[in-house]
Amino acid sequence: GESVGLHLPTLSVQEGDNSIINCAYSNSASDYFIWYKQESGKGPQFIIDIRSNMDKRQGQRVTVLLNKTVKHLSLQIAATQPGDSAVYFCAEKHLTGNQFYFGTGTSLTVIP
Amino acid sequence: KAGVTQTPRYLIKTRGQQVTLSCSPISGHRSVSWYQQTPGQGLQFLFEYFSETQRNKGNFPGRFSGRQFSNSRSEMNVSTLELGDSALYLCASSLVLGAAQETQYFGPGTRLLVL
């Protein structure tokens, strides 16, 4: 079956530092990946996505890196702010598939 | 464009009762997926609907059911509620190109508490 896992369940960073959240996936056929942010009491919010024909994609203060060789995905947040404190999920699917598979989530805490 | 909306936002029920949750997708999105989220299990896929048909189903008992209407709005129903059904129920909608889902966007969820 599908397996999308996160390396660390919790991460604490100092305000202003960069954060790196990791995600491993097991299906080499996965070709579409999304990072979500979920704040307490809210639904997951889309942050950034990447397709398997790319190694890197940048957004506003966020960068997603994809290493297909080792089936690893990471989310980098630059200059982390208190508002970045949340649980971050990775999700993956086959580009032509109809079901997303989610990791268990990493809780990011930003220390002021 | 309005986001995914879910009603009600909070619900308290007792064991044995049934509940119906509603989801209105983003305009133009024809795929609606439902997830159960609990602290211990994370996000678990319930089912996905497209064009009023259930295309995918997760590993949940038959007490969990859903449907989709012609306007893409969806409902899920849980019958004979158990304490373990207490969770945040999330709905996500997406465009469909060809037969494949594009990016999923989530609603705020319905928090269900079963007493």
Coordinates of C-alpha atoms in Angstrom, one line a residue:
Chain A
G1 CA 0.0 0.0 0.0
E2 CA 0.9 3.6 -0.1
S3 CA 3.1 5.0 2.6
V4 CA 3.9 8.6 3.1
G5 CA 5.9 9.3 6.3
L6 CA 7.5 12.1 8.1
H7 CA 10.9 11.9 9.7
L8 CA 10.2 14.0 12.8
P9 CA 6.8 14.5 14.5
T10 CA 7.9 17.8 16.1
L11 CA 10.2 20.6 15.3
S12 CA 11.1 23.7 17.3
V13 CA 12.9 26.6 15.7
Q14 CA 13.9 30.1 16.7
E15 CA 12.1 33.0 15.1
G16 CA 14.0 34.2 12.1
D17 CA 15.8 30.9 11.5
N18 CA 15.1 28.6 8.6
S19 CA 12.9 25.5 9.0
I20 CA 13.2 22.3 7.2
I21 CA 10.4 19.7 7.3
N22 CA 11.0 16.3 5.7
C23 CA 8.8 13.7 4.2
A24 CA 9.5 10.3 2.8
Y25 CA 7.3 8.4 0.3
S26 CA 7.5 4.8 -0.7
N27 CA 5.9 4.6 -4.1
S28 CA 8.3 5.5 -6.9
A29 CA 5.4 6.0 -9.2
S30 CA 4.2 9.0 -7.3
D31 CA 4.6 12.0 -9.4
Y32 CA 2.6 14.8 -7.7
F33 CA 3.3 16.2 -4.2
I34 CA 1.7 18.9 -2.1
W35 CA 2.6 20.5 1.2
Y36 CA -0.2 21.6 3.5
K37 CA -0.2 23.7 6.6
Q38 CA -2.8 23.2 9.3
E39 CA -3.3 25.6 12.1
S40 CA -5.1 24.7 15.2
G41 CA -8.9 24.5 14.7
K42 CA -8.6 24.9 10.9
G43 CA -8.5 22.8 7.8
P44 CA -5.3 22.1 6.0
Q45 CA -4.2 25.0 3.8
F46 CA -2.4 24.5 0.5
I47 CA 1.2 25.8 0.6
I48 CA 3.0 24.6 -2.5
D49 CA 3.1 21.7 -4.9
I50 CA 5.6 20.1 -7.1
R51 CA 5.5 17.6 -10.0
S52 CA 8.1 14.9 -10.4
N53 CA 9.6 16.5 -13.5
M54 CA 11.0 19.2 -11.2
D55 CA 13.6 19.0 -8.4
K56 CA 12.8 22.3 -6.8
R57 CA 10.0 24.9 -6.6
Q58 CA 9.9 28.1 -4.8
G59 CA 7.1 30.2 -3.4
Q60 CA 6.9 33.0 -1.0
R61 CA 9.4 32.2 1.8
V62 CA 8.9 28.5 1.0
T63 CA 10.8 26.0 -1.1
V64 CA 10.0 22.4 -1.9
L65 CA 12.8 20.0 -2.8
L66 CA 12.1 16.7 -4.4
N67 CA 14.7 13.9 -4.5
K68 CA 13.2 11.1 -6.6
T69 CA 16.3 8.9 -6.2
V70 CA 15.7 8.5 -2.4
K71 CA 12.0 9.3 -2.6
H72 CA 12.3 12.3 -0.3
L73 CA 10.5 15.5 -0.1
S74 CA 11.3 18.6 2.0
L75 CA 9.7 21.9 2.8
Q76 CA 12.0 24.8 3.6
I77 CA 10.6 27.9 5.3
A78 CA 12.8 30.9 5.3
A79 CA 13.0 33.4 8.2
T80 CA 10.4 31.4 10.2
Q81 CA 7.8 33.5 11.9
P82 CA 5.5 32.8 14.8
G83 CA 2.6 32.6 12.4
D84 CA 4.3 29.6 10.8
S85 CA 3.6 27.5 13.9
A86 CA 1.3 24.7 12.7
V87 CA 1.3 21.1 11.6
Y88 CA 2.7 20.5 8.2
F89 CA 1.6 17.6 6.0
C90 CA 2.9 16.2 2.8
A91 CA 0.6 14.5 0.4
E92 CA 1.3 12.5 -2.8
K93 CA -0.4 10.8 -5.6
H94 CA 0.0 9.5 -9.1
L95 CA -0.5 12.3 -11.5
T96 CA -3.3 10.3 -13.2
G97 CA -4.7 9.0 -9.9
N98 CA -7.7 10.0 -8.0
Q99 CA -6.5 9.6 -4.4
F100 CA -4.1 11.5 -2.3
Y101 CA -2.0 9.9 0.4
F102 CA -1.1 11.9 3.4
G103 CA 1.8 11.8 5.9
T104 CA 1.2 11.9 9.6
G105 CA 2.3 15.5 10.0
T106 CA 5.1 17.5 11.6
S107 CA 4.3 20.0 14.3
L108 CA 6.4 23.1 13.9
T109 CA 6.7 25.5 16.9
V110 CA 8.4 28.8 16.4
I111 CA 10.1 30.2 19.5
P112 CA 9.9 34.0 19.7
Chain B
K1 CA -13.8 32.7 -5.4
A2 CA -15.3 31.2 -2.3
G3 CA -13.4 28.3 -0.7
V4 CA -14.7 25.0 0.4
T5 CA -17.5 25.4 3.0
Q6 CA -18.6 22.8 5.5
T7 CA -21.7 22.7 7.7
P8 CA -22.2 22.4 10.6
R9 CA -18.8 23.5 12.1
Y10 CA -19.5 21.7 15.4
L11 CA -21.7 18.9 16.4
I12 CA -22.4 17.0 19.5
K13 CA -24.2 13.6 19.3
T14 CA -24.7 10.6 21.5
R15 CA -23.8 7.0 20.8
G16 CA -26.3 5.3 18.5
Q17 CA -27.4 8.4 16.7
Q18 CA -26.7 9.3 13.2
V19 CA -25.2 12.4 11.7
T20 CA -25.1 14.1 8.3
L21 CA -22.4 16.5 7.3
S22 CA -22.4 18.8 4.3
C23 CA -19.7 20.1 2.0
S24 CA -19.9 22.7 -0.8
P25 CA -16.9 22.6 -3.0
I26 CA -15.2 25.5 -4.7
S27 CA -17.1 26.6 -7.8
G28 CA -16.2 24.5 -10.8
H29 CA -14.6 21.7 -8.7
R30 CA -16.4 18.4 -9.4
S31 CA -14.4 16.1 -7.2
V32 CA -15.1 16.0 -3.4
S33 CA -13.1 13.9 -1.0
W34 CA -13.8 13.3 2.7
Y35 CA -11.3 12.6 5.4
Q36 CA -11.4 11.8 9.1
Q37 CA -8.8 13.4 11.2
T38 CA -8.0 12.3 14.8
P39 CA -4.9 13.0 16.9
G40 CA -3.8 9.4 16.9
Q41 CA -4.5 8.5 13.3
G42 CA -3.9 11.6 11.3
L43 CA -5.8 12.2 8.1
Q44 CA -7.6 9.1 6.9
F45 CA -9.3 8.9 3.6
L46 CA -13.0 8.1 3.7
F47 CA -14.2 8.4 0.1
E48 CA -14.1 10.5 -3.1
Y49 CA -17.0 11.5 -5.3
F50 CA -16.9 12.7 -8.9
S51 CA -19.9 13.4 -11.0
E52 CA -22.2 12.0 -8.4
T53 CA -20.3 8.7 -8.3
Q54 CA -18.1 7.3 -5.6
R55 CA -14.8 6.6 -7.3
N56 CA -12.6 5.7 -4.3
K57 CA -13.3 4.4 -0.8
G58 CA -11.1 4.1 2.2
N59 CA -11.1 1.4 4.8
F60 CA -14.0 2.5 6.9
P61 CA -17.1 0.4 7.9
G62 CA -20.3 0.7 6.1
R63 CA -21.7 3.0 8.8
F64 CA -19.9 5.7 6.8
S65 CA -21.5 6.7 3.6
G66 CA -21.7 9.6 1.3
R67 CA -23.3 11.0 -1.8
Q68 CA -22.8 13.8 -4.2
F69 CA -25.4 15.9 -5.9
S70 CA -25.6 17.3 -9.4
N71 CA -24.3 20.6 -8.3
S72 CA -21.2 18.8 -6.8
R73 CA -22.2 19.5 -3.2
S74 CA -21.6 16.4 -1.1
E75 CA -22.9 15.0 2.1
M76 CA -21.5 12.3 4.3
N77 CA -23.5 10.3 6.8
V78 CA -22.4 8.3 9.8
S79 CA -25.0 5.9 11.3
T80 CA -25.0 4.3 14.7
L81 CA -22.4 6.6 16.1
E82 CA -19.6 5.3 18.3
L83 CA -17.4 7.1 20.7
G84 CA -14.5 6.5 18.4
D85 CA -16.2 8.5 15.6
S86 CA -15.3 11.7 17.5
A87 CA -13.1 13.5 15.1
L88 CA -12.6 16.4 12.7
Y89 CA -14.2 15.6 9.4
L90 CA -12.6 17.3 6.5
C91 CA -13.9 17.8 3.0
A92 CA -11.6 18.7 0.1
S93 CA -12.5 19.6 -3.5
S94 CA -10.5 19.6 -6.6
L95 CA -10.7 20.2 -10.3
V96 CA -10.6 17.1 -12.5
L97 CA -8.7 17.1 -15.8
G98 CA -9.3 14.0 -17.8
A99 CA -10.0 11.6 -15.0
A100 CA -7.4 12.8 -12.6
Q101 CA -7.7 15.1 -9.6
E102 CA -5.8 18.3 -9.5
T103 CA -4.8 20.0 -6.3
Q104 CA -7.1 19.4 -3.3
Y105 CA -8.3 22.4 -1.3
F106 CA -9.8 21.7 2.1
G107 CA -12.7 23.2 4.0
P108 CA -12.5 24.2 7.7
G109 CA -13.9 20.8 8.8
T110 CA -16.8 19.7 11.0
R111 CA -15.8 18.9 14.6
L112 CA -17.9 15.9 15.8
L113 CA -18.1 14.9 19.4
V114 CA -19.8 11.7 20.3
L115 CA -20.9 11.3 23.9

